XYZ file of C-alpha atoms in Angstrom:
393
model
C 61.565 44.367 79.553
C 63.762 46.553 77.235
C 67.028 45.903 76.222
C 69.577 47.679 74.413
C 72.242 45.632 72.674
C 75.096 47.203 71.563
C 77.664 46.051 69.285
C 81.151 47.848 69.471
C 84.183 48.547 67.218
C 87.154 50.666 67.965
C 85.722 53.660 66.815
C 82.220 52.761 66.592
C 78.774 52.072 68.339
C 76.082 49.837 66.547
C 72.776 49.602 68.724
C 69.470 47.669 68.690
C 66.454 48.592 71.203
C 64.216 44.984 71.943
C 61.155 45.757 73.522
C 61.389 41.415 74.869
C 57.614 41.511 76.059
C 56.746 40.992 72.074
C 60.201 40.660 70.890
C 59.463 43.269 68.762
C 62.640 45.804 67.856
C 62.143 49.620 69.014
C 64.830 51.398 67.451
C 68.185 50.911 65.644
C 71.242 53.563 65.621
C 75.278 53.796 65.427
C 77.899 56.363 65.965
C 81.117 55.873 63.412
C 84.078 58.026 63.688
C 84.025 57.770 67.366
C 87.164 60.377 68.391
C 86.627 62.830 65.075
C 85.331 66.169 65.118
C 82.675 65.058 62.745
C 81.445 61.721 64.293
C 78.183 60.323 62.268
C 75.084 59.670 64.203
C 71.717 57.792 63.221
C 69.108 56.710 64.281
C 65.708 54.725 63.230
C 62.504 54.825 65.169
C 59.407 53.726 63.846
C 59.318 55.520 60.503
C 61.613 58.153 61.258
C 65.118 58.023 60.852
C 67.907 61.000 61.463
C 71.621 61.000 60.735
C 73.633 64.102 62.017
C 77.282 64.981 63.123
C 79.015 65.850 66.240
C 81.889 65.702 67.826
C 81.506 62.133 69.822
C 84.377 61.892 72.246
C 84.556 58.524 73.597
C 81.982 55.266 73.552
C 80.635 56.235 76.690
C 79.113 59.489 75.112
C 78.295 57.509 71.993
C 75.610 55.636 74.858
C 74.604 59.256 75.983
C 73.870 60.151 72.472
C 72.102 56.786 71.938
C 69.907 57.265 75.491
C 69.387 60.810 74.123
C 67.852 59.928 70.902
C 65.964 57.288 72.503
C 64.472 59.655 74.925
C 63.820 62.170 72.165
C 60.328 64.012 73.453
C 59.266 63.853 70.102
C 60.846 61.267 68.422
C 61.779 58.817 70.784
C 60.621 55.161 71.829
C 61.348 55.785 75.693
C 59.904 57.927 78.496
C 62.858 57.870 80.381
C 66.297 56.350 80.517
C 65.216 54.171 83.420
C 63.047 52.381 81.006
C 66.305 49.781 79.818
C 66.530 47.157 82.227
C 70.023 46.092 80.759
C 72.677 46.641 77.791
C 73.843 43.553 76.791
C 76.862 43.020 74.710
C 78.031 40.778 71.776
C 81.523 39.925 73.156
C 84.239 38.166 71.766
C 86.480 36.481 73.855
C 87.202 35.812 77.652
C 88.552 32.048 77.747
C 87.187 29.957 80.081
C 84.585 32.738 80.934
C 82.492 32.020 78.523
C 78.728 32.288 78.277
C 76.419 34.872 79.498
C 78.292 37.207 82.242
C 77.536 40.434 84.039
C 80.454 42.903 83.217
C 82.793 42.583 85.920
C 86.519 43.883 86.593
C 87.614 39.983 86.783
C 85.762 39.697 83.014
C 87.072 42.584 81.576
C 90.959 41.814 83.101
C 90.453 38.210 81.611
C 89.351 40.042 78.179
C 92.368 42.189 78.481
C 94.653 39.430 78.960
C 93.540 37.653 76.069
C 93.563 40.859 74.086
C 96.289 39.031 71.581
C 93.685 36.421 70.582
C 90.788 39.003 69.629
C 92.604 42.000 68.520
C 90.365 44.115 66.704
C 87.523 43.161 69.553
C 88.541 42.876 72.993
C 90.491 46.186 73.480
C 87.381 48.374 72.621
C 84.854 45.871 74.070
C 87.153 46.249 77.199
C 87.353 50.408 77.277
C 83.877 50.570 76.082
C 82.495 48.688 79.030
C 84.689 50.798 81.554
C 83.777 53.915 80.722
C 79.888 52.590 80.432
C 80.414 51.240 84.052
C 81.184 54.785 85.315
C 78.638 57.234 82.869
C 75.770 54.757 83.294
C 75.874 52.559 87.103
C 72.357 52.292 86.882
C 72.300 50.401 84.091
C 73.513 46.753 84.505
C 75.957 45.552 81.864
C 75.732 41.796 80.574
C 78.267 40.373 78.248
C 77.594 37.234 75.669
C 80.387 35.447 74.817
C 80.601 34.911 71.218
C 82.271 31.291 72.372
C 79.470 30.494 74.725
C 77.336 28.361 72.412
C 80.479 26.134 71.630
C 80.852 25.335 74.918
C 78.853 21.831 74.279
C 82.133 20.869 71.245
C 83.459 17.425 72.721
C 87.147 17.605 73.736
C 88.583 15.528 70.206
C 87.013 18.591 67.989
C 88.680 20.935 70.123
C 91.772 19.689 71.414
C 95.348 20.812 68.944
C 97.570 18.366 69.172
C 99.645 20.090 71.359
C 101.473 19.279 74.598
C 98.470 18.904 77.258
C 99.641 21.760 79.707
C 98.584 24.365 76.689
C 95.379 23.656 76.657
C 94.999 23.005 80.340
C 97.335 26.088 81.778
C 97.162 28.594 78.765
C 93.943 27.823 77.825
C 95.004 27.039 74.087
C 92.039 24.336 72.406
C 89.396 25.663 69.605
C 86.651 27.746 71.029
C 84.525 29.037 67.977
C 82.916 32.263 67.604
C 79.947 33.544 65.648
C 77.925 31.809 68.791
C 75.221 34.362 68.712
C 74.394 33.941 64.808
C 74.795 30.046 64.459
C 72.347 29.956 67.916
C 69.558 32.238 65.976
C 70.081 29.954 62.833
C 69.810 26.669 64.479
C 67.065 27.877 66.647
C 65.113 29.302 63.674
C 65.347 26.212 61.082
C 64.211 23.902 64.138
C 61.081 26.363 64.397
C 60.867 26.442 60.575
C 61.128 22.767 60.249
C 58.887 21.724 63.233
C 61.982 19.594 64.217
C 64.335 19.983 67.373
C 66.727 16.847 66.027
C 67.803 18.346 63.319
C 71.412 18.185 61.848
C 72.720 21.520 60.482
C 75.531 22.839 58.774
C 75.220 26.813 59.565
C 77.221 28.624 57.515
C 78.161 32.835 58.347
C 79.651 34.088 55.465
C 80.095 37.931 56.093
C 83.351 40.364 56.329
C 84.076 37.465 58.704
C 83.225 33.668 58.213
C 82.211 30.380 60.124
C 80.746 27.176 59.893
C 79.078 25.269 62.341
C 77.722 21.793 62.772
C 75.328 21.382 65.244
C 73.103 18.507 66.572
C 69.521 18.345 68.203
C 70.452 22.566 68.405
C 73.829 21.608 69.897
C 77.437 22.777 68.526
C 79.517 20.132 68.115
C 82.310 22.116 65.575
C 82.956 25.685 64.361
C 85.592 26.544 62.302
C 86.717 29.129 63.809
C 89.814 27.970 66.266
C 91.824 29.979 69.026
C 90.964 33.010 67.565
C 88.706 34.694 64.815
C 91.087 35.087 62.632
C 91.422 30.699 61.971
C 89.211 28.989 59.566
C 87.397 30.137 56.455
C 89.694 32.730 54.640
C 88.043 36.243 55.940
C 87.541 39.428 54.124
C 91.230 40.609 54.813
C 92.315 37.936 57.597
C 94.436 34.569 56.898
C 92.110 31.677 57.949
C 93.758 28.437 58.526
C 97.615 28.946 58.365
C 100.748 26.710 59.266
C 102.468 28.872 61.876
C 105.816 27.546 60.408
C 105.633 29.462 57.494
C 106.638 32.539 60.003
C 110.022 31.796 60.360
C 110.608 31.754 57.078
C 109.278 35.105 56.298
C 110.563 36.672 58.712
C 114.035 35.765 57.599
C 112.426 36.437 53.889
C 111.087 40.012 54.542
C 113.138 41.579 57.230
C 109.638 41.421 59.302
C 109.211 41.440 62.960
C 106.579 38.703 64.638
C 104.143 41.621 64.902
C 104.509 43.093 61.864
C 103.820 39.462 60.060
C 100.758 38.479 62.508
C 99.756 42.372 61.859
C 100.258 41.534 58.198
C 97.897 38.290 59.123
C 94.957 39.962 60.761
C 94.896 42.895 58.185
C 96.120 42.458 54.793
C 95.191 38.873 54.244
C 92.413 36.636 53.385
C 90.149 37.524 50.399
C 92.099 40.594 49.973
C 95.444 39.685 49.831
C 94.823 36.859 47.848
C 92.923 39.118 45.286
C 95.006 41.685 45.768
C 91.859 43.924 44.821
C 89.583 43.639 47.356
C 88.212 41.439 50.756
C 84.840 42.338 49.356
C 83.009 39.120 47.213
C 80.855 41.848 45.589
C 83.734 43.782 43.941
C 85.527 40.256 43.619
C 82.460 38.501 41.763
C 82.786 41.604 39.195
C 86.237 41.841 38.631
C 86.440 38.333 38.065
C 83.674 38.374 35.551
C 86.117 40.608 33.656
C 88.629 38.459 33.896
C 90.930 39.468 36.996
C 92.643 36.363 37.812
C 93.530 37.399 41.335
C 89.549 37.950 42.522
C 88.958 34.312 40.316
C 91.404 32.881 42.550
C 90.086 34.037 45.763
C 86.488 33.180 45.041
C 87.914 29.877 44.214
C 89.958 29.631 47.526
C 87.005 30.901 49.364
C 84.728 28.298 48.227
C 87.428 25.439 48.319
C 87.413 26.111 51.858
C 83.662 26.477 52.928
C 83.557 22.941 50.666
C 85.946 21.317 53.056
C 84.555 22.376 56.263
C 81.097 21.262 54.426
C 82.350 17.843 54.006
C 84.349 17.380 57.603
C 80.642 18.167 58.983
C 78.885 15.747 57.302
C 81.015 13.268 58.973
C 80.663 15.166 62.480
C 76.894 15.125 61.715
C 76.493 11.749 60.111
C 74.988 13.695 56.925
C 72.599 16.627 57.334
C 69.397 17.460 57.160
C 69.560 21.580 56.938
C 72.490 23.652 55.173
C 71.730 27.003 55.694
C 73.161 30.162 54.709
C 73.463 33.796 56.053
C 75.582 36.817 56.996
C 76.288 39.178 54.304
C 77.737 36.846 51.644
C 75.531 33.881 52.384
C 72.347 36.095 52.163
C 73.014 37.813 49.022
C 75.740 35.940 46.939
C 74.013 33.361 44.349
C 77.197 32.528 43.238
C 79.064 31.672 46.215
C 75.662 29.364 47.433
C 75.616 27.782 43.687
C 79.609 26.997 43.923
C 79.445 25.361 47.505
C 76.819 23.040 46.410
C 77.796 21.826 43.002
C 78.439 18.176 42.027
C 76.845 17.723 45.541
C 74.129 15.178 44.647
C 76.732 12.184 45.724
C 75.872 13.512 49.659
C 72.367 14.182 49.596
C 72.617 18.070 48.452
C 70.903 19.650 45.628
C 70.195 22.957 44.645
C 67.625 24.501 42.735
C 69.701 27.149 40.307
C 66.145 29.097 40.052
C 64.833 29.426 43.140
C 68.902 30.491 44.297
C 68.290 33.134 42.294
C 65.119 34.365 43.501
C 65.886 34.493 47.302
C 63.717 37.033 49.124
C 63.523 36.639 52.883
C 63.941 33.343 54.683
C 64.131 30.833 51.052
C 64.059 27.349 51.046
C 66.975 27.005 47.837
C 66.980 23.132 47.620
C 65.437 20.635 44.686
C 62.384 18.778 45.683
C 64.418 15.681 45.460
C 66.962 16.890 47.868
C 67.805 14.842 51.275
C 69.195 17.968 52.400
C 66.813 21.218 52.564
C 69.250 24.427 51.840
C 67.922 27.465 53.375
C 68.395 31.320 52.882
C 67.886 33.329 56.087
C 68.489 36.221 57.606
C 70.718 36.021 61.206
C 69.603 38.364 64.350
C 72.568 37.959 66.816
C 71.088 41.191 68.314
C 67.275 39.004 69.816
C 69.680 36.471 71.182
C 71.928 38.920 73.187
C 68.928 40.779 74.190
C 67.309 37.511 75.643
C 70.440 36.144 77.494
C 71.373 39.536 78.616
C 67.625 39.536 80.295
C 67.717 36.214 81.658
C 70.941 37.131 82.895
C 69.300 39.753 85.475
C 66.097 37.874 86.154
């Protein structure tokens, strides 16, 4: 079976073509600029790879493009269109439709209503899978709910304490995100391991950042709350926040609601701290120069991974894997060194040289520690592409 997996933005179209008889990935493209005259298209197949421009009007001819170039007669990985079983998608948010769903109008009109939660997500997600609905019918469309593999969290880590009615009737509790990616990693250290009762701390650190604890490959806490843009500081979203600070500047700066919660999801988190950059790379050498405003939000970054760290050990009852990926976690020595100092007390030790020498999936910890650290690389993309086939089997 082949599946394409696509992964949307609001003017953009990443894909991934799984041939799921070997597992084995086909092809790999995107479209950015989606709405320009000069939209960007690439594509990789096999050894060959081809970027060009054209004027790509909307997301559903981004998937025409994408079929076309996968069709290529001499180039191409596919003999005909008919050849993809399913497009699966790595979707945000629905509430209580969660998990693995065909694309329906009562999914995408519970997407849309919740369109305030998952801003920068839902709206294209939703338009996206419309216009795909009506260019390709013959192609089923499966959505994977980002929240889906938090659906196992026990009520006390995901209750607020809030009146009852908002979490029963408005559907207000911690859901977690990053499902696809803290599956794969759970999933992988158990088969690296040998061991399905493991304990894990999973730890996405990307332009966007979550922990998870998980049990026996079970969630049990994210960090990420009601929305994506709670928890960990994010590359330029707030994190945790008290809500009552909102008042205050609105009286403060003459701001609307929107404008702050714009303000929020936009001009926050690593970069408004820094006021430089939501980027660790460019923050990690600025501070090493001596800007104080990347120092601080390295430090406020890591303060806050550090926390969550800790609250899971209790979840967890210690752990026996911390691993890190996404982005930051795969390619930041620094950050991994800082989380895990003066860690010995708890179990966790890491070895400075071998965090320096990571190359593929790297086991980072001391011989002596009672927690393994690991390095590896996420694929959210093979675990849409299997639940987006088992979902039409």
């Amino acid at each position: 079976m082949k599946v394409l997996v696509a992964n949307l933005g609001s003017t953009s179209f990443k894909y991934r073509l799984f041939d799921l008889s070997s597992d084995v990935q086909l092809a790999r493209g995107g479209i950015d600029r989606i709405g320009s005259a000069e939209s960007s298209c690439q594509v990789e197949i096999g050894d060959y790879s081809d970027t060009a421009t054209r004027h790509i009007p909307d997301h559903a001819a981004a998937v025409k493009i994408c079929l076309e170039q996968l069709t290529d007669a001499e180039h191409g990985c596919l003999g005909a269109v008919s050849e993809v079983a399913v497009i699966g998608f790595k979707t945000v948010f629905a509430g209580r439709l969660s998990g693995v769903r065909v694309v329906n109008e009562e999914l995408l009109a519970a997407m849309e209503e919740l369109s305030d939660i998952a801003p920068a997500h839902n709206p294209p997600y939703v338009k996206a899978m419309r216009q795909l609905r009506e260019a390709c019918p013959e192609i089923p469309l499966v959505a994977a709910l980002e929240t889906g593999f938090h659906d196992t969290i026990p009520l006390a880590n995901r209750s607020y304490a809030v009146p009852a009615a908002w979490r029963t009737d408005y559907q207000v509790q911690r859901w977690g995100f990053h499902g696809a990616s803290h599956r794969y990693i759970t999933t992988r250290i158990a088969e690296i391991l040998g061991r399905d009762d493991l304990r894990v701390i999973s730890c996405h650190l990307g332009g966007s950042n979550s922990l998870c604890a998980a049990k026996d490959g079970v969630s049990l806490a994210n960090s990420l709350g009601m929305s994506p843009q709670s928890g960990l500081p994010h590359n330029n979203r707030v994190g945790d926040f008290d809500p009552f600070a909102l008042p205050v500047l609105m009286r403060a700066t003459g701001k609307s609601l929107a404008e702050l919660l714009e303000d929020l999801a936009n001009k926050s988190g690593l970069l408004g701290v820094s006021g430089l950059s939501g980027d660790v790379r460019d923050l990690e050498e600025a501070a090493a120069e001596g800007h104080a405003g990347a120092q601080l939000a390295l430090d406020v970054f890591v303060a806050s991974i550090r926390q969550y760290v800790g609250a899971y050990l209790t979840v967890l009852g210690g752990a026996d894997a911390i691993v890190f990926t996404g982005g930051i976690g795969e390619n930041s020595q620094l950050i991994r060194q800082q989380v895990c100092d003066n860690m010995a007390w708890a179990g966790i030790e890491l070895d400075t040289e071998l965090n320096q020498k990571v190359d593929g999936e790297t086991k980072i910890s001391t011989a002596g520690s009672a927690t393994e650290i690991w390095v590896l690389q996420t694929n959210e993309e093979i675990i849409v592409a299997r639940q987006a086939a088992k979902a039409i089997s």
